[in-house]
Amino acid sequence: MTVMVFGASSQIGRFLLPRLLARGETVKALSRSERASEPGLTWVHGKLPDRVPDVGRPLVIISFGPLLPFAQWLSSLVLAPGTRVIATSSMSAESKQDSDVPAERAISQSLRDGELALAAACEKQGALWTIFRPTLIYGAGLDKSLTPIARRAMRLRIFPLPAGRGLRQPVHADDIAAAVVAALDHPEAAGRILPLGGGERLTAGEMFARVRRSLPIGTLPVPVPAPLLRLGRHAVPRLRGPLTRLEANLIADNSELQRLLGVSPRPFQPDAACWEPQL
């Protein structure tokens, strides 16, 4: 069958494409730049929502990008009944819903609006949709959370270690790709928004400590005590949200993921390759 992928060059897409090709799927992938095709994989040039060329009627459509433009594009198509549509949102749809930072509440609302728009576009045409809400993603050296911290530490040879007691559940991008592939074989996952976290919960402080230990060069650990973090929340408004969340639990319940798809993500044991872009 033909699988259409949006966000194929994203951190999840870089692990998904090899999995799809290994299954023998015919893959079309959208890119904003010209890319050379290869056996089983055809790159098409375009941009959501209104500059996507005719891609026929793929039986599977996967997206790792913004939900609203994707939903708008879906609404403009005539989908074959039973088309599988799989997309990623974020656990920020839930964890930032009650943030005291207006911009973060807006992000949460935008995510939830996108989820609703996607579900409505699919249900109108009889397509079967599944949305994953991953926690903090790592593993491809493309994330904007842990990778910048790791690279800055390697450049400066200093690693700040904030005293965060909130729980974290980082999920490897390849485990999200595995869940997407599993959803293709389990129609019972249709019509669901599934949380997707890593296989281990640990404090924010321990998460940062493991990132430091994974680096290929030595760095000086610099503990950042809680009183200094509280001062930073008041002194630097743009850091109020991130610093406040150091004491909050940002986790996901994987029970439905495991029950419906049989997917059990790996624990958080990063290595140096996690912080370098995966080709």
GROMACS .gro file of C-alpha atoms in nm, residues 36-254:
model
  219
   36ALA     CA    1   1.641   1.259  -0.448
   37SER     CA    2   1.408   0.961  -0.443
   38GLU     CA    3   1.522   0.605  -0.383
   39PRO     CA    4   1.371   0.259  -0.422
   40GLY     CA    5   1.039   0.252  -0.239
   41LEU     CA    6   1.057   0.621  -0.140
   42THR     CA    7   0.942   0.913  -0.353
   43TRP     CA    8   0.991   1.269  -0.231
   44VAL     CA    9   0.736   1.527  -0.345
   45HIS     CA   10   0.792   1.900  -0.320
   46GLY     CA   11   0.528   2.108  -0.142
   47LYS     CA   12   0.400   2.265   0.176
   48LEU     CA   13   0.090   2.227   0.390
   49PRO     CA   14  -0.189   2.319   0.372
   50ASP     CA   15  -0.240   2.446   0.016
   51ARG     CA   16   0.080   2.370  -0.176
   52VAL     CA   17   0.069   1.991  -0.178
   53PRO     CA   18   0.075   1.826  -0.522
   54ASP     CA   19  -0.168   1.553  -0.618
   55VAL     CA   20  -0.057   1.242  -0.431
   56GLY     CA   21  -0.344   1.019  -0.536
   57ARG     CA   22  -0.543   0.838  -0.270
   58PRO     CA   23  -0.295   0.684  -0.025
   59LEU     CA   24  -0.445   0.433   0.216
   60VAL     CA   25  -0.223   0.558   0.500
   61ILE     CA   26  -0.139   0.921   0.579
   62ILE     CA   27   0.104   1.006   0.859
   63SER     CA   28   0.194   1.351   0.989
   64PHE     CA   29   0.446   1.474   1.247
   65GLY     CA   30   0.388   1.844   1.185
   66PRO     CA   31   0.138   2.107   1.303
   67LEU     CA   32  -0.211   1.961   1.327
   68LEU     CA   33  -0.426   2.248   1.198
   69PRO     CA   34  -0.264   2.281   0.853
   70PHE     CA   35  -0.271   1.903   0.820
   71ALA     CA   36  -0.641   1.893   0.908
   72GLN     CA   37  -0.709   2.171   0.655
   73TRP     CA   38  -0.538   1.971   0.382
   74LEU     CA   39  -0.729   1.655   0.474
   75SER     CA   40  -1.055   1.847   0.451
   76SER     CA   41  -0.975   1.940   0.090
   77LEU     CA   42  -0.936   1.576  -0.020
   78VAL     CA   43  -1.168   1.294  -0.107
   79LEU     CA   44  -1.031   1.008   0.101
   80ALA     CA   45  -1.095   0.643   0.035
   81PRO     CA   46  -1.320   0.495   0.307
   82GLY     CA   47  -1.114   0.337   0.582
   83THR     CA   48  -0.802   0.545   0.511
   84ARG     CA   49  -0.571   0.531   0.813
   85VAL     CA   50  -0.459   0.874   0.940
   86ILE     CA   51  -0.195   0.887   1.214
   87ALA     CA   52  -0.054   1.208   1.360
   88THR     CA   53   0.142   1.334   1.657
   89SER     CA   54   0.034   1.608   1.894
   90SER     CA   55   0.210   1.663   2.228
   91MET     CA   56   0.150   1.606   2.597
   92SER     CA   57   0.175   1.985   2.619
   93ALA     CA   58  -0.190   1.979   2.516
   94GLU     CA   59  -0.252   1.855   2.869
   95SER     CA   60   0.047   1.967   3.077
   96LYS     CA   61   0.034   2.334   2.972
   97GLN     CA   62  -0.342   2.367   2.982
   98ASP     CA   63  -0.342   2.536   3.323
   99SER     CA   64  -0.003   2.711   3.298
  100ASP     CA   65   0.022   3.056   3.454
  101VAL     CA   66   0.208   3.169   3.139
  102PRO     CA   67  -0.044   3.289   2.874
  103ALA     CA   68   0.176   3.185   2.581
  104GLU     CA   69   0.191   2.828   2.713
  105ARG     CA   70  -0.185   2.811   2.758
  106ALA     CA   71  -0.216   2.927   2.397
  107ILE     CA   72   0.012   2.643   2.284
  108SER     CA   73  -0.202   2.392   2.472
  109GLN     CA   74  -0.523   2.532   2.322
  110SER     CA   75  -0.375   2.527   1.970
  111LEU     CA   76  -0.279   2.162   2.010
  112ARG     CA   77  -0.623   2.064   2.133
  113ASP     CA   78  -0.789   2.265   1.855
  114GLY     CA   79  -0.572   2.082   1.604
  115GLU     CA   80  -0.664   1.744   1.750
  116LEU     CA   81  -1.034   1.825   1.724
  117ALA     CA   82  -0.998   1.955   1.367
  118LEU     CA   83  -0.812   1.642   1.259
  119ALA     CA   84  -1.069   1.411   1.415
  120ALA     CA   85  -1.354   1.603   1.252
  121ALA     CA   86  -1.189   1.601   0.908
  122CYS     CA   87  -1.137   1.225   0.928
  123GLU     CA   88  -1.478   1.135   1.067
  124LYS     CA   89  -1.650   1.339   0.795
  125GLN     CA   90  -1.495   1.112   0.533
  126GLY     CA   91  -1.494   0.781   0.716
  127ALA     CA   92  -1.118   0.780   0.772
  128LEU     CA   93  -0.974   0.605   1.079
  129TRP     CA   94  -0.758   0.838   1.287
  130THR     CA   95  -0.513   0.793   1.573
  131ILE     CA   96  -0.328   1.075   1.750
  132PHE     CA   97  -0.024   1.022   1.972
  133ARG     CA   98   0.067   1.266   2.247
  134PRO     CA   99   0.439   1.212   2.314
  135THR     CA  100   0.625   1.352   2.610
  136LEU     CA  101   0.970   1.512   2.574
  137ILE     CA  102   1.130   1.361   2.259
  138TYR     CA  103   1.500   1.285   2.218
  139GLY     CA  104   1.725   1.054   2.018
  140ALA     CA  105   1.780   1.217   1.678
  141GLY     CA  106   1.976   1.527   1.778
  142LEU     CA  107   1.697   1.747   1.643
  143ASP     CA  108   1.489   1.825   1.951
  144LYS     CA  109   1.478   2.174   2.099
  145SER     CA  110   1.487   2.064   2.462
  146LEU     CA  111   1.771   1.831   2.564
  147THR     CA  112   1.994   1.848   2.256
  148PRO     CA  113   2.063   2.226   2.285
  149ILE     CA  114   2.154   2.175   2.651
  150ALA     CA  115   2.391   1.889   2.564
  151ARG     CA  116   2.562   2.080   2.283
  152ARG     CA  117   2.600   2.399   2.489
  153ALA     CA  118   2.756   2.196   2.769
  154MET     CA  119   3.004   2.034   2.530
  155ARG     CA  120   3.095   2.373   2.386
  156LEU     CA  121   3.142   2.545   2.723
  157ARG     CA  122   3.256   2.235   2.919
  158ILE     CA  123   3.006   2.334   3.191
  159PHE     CA  124   2.680   2.155   3.268
  160PRO     CA  125   2.422   2.331   3.491
  161LEU     CA  126   2.226   2.079   3.699
  162PRO     CA  127   1.899   2.236   3.823
  163ALA     CA  128   1.741   2.094   4.136
  164GLY     CA  129   1.419   1.973   3.977
  165ARG     CA  130   1.200   1.721   4.164
  166GLY     CA  131   0.924   1.697   3.904
  167LEU     CA  132   0.903   1.365   3.721
  168ARG     CA  133   1.000   1.334   3.356
  169GLN     CA  134   0.944   1.056   3.102
  170PRO     CA  135   1.160   1.124   2.793
  171VAL     CA  136   1.064   0.915   2.491
  172HIS     CA  137   1.303   0.814   2.213
  173ALA     CA  138   1.192   0.922   1.865
  174ASP     CA  139   1.237   0.565   1.738
  175ASP     CA  140   0.987   0.438   1.995
  176ILE     CA  141   0.730   0.684   1.859
  177ALA     CA  142   0.804   0.556   1.508
  178ALA     CA  143   0.751   0.201   1.636
  179ALA     CA  144   0.414   0.300   1.783
  180VAL     CA  145   0.308   0.456   1.452
  181VAL     CA  146   0.392   0.136   1.264
  182ALA     CA  147   0.214  -0.073   1.526
  183ALA     CA  148  -0.098   0.140   1.483
  184LEU     CA  149  -0.110   0.037   1.116
  185ASP     CA  150  -0.163  -0.323   1.224
  186HIS     CA  151  -0.409  -0.252   1.507
  187PRO     CA  152  -0.731  -0.087   1.387
  188GLU     CA  153  -0.860  -0.094   1.746
  189ALA     CA  154  -0.637   0.210   1.804
  190ALA     CA  155  -0.854   0.415   1.567
  191GLY     CA  156  -1.050   0.705   1.713
  192ARG     CA  157  -0.813   0.745   2.008
  193ILE     CA  158  -0.570   1.001   2.144
  194LEU     CA  159  -0.292   0.796   2.303
  195PRO     CA  160  -0.036   0.935   2.551
  196LEU     CA  161   0.315   0.814   2.471
  197GLY     CA  162   0.596   0.847   2.721
  198GLY     CA  163   0.929   0.678   2.768
  199GLY     CA  164   0.970   0.355   2.958
  200GLU     CA  165   1.101   0.520   3.273
  201ARG     CA  166   0.998   0.803   3.504
  202LEU     CA  167   1.275   0.996   3.674
  203THR     CA  168   1.318   1.337   3.834
  204ALA     CA  169   1.414   1.631   3.616
  205GLY     CA  170   1.740   1.655   3.810
  206GLU     CA  171   1.830   1.293   3.736
  207MET     CA  172   1.732   1.338   3.370
  208PHE     CA  173   1.983   1.622   3.332
  209ALA     CA  174   2.246   1.423   3.519
  210ARG     CA  175   2.207   1.133   3.275
  211VAL     CA  176   2.239   1.367   2.979
  212ARG     CA  177   2.567   1.494   3.126
  213ARG     CA  178   2.696   1.140   3.179
  214SER     CA  179   2.615   1.052   2.817
  215LEU     CA  180   2.834   1.324   2.669
  216PRO     CA  181   3.155   1.218   2.490
  217ILE     CA  182   3.361   1.483   2.668
  218GLY     CA  183   3.393   1.580   3.033
  219THR     CA  184   3.198   1.877   3.167
  220LEU     CA  185   3.202   2.056   3.500
  221PRO     CA  186   2.876   1.994   3.688
  222VAL     CA  187   2.731   2.314   3.832
  223PRO     CA  188   2.438   2.249   4.069
  224VAL     CA  189   2.166   2.513   4.053
  225PRO     CA  190   1.986   2.516   4.393
  226ALA     CA  191   1.612   2.561   4.430
  227PRO     CA  192   1.633   2.915   4.582
  228LEU     CA  193   1.822   3.034   4.274
  229LEU     CA  194   1.562   2.876   4.047
  230ARG     CA  195   1.284   3.055   4.236
  231LEU     CA  196   1.472   3.383   4.195
  232GLY     CA  197   1.507   3.316   3.823
  233ARG     CA  198   1.131   3.264   3.784
  234HIS     CA  199   1.071   3.617   3.912
  235ALA     CA  200   1.371   3.789   3.755
  236VAL     CA  201   1.342   3.649   3.400
  237PRO     CA  202   0.979   3.633   3.282
  238ARG     CA  203   1.052   3.416   2.977
  239LEU     CA  204   1.195   3.146   3.208
  240ARG     CA  205   0.898   3.143   3.444
  241GLY     CA  206   0.721   2.855   3.268
  242PRO     CA  207   1.022   2.623   3.221
  243LEU     CA  208   1.157   2.684   3.571
  244THR     CA  209   0.816   2.634   3.732
  245ARG     CA  210   0.772   2.304   3.549
  246LEU     CA  211   1.090   2.169   3.707
  247GLU     CA  212   0.874   2.091   4.010
  248ALA     CA  213   0.579   1.956   3.806
  249ASN     CA  214   0.527   1.598   3.685
  250LEU     CA  215   0.530   1.583   3.303
  251ILE     CA  216   0.451   1.220   3.244
  252ALA     CA  217   0.223   0.997   3.038
  253ASP     CA  218   0.018   0.687   3.116
  254ASN     CA  219   0.136   0.421   2.869
   0.00000   0.00000   0.00000
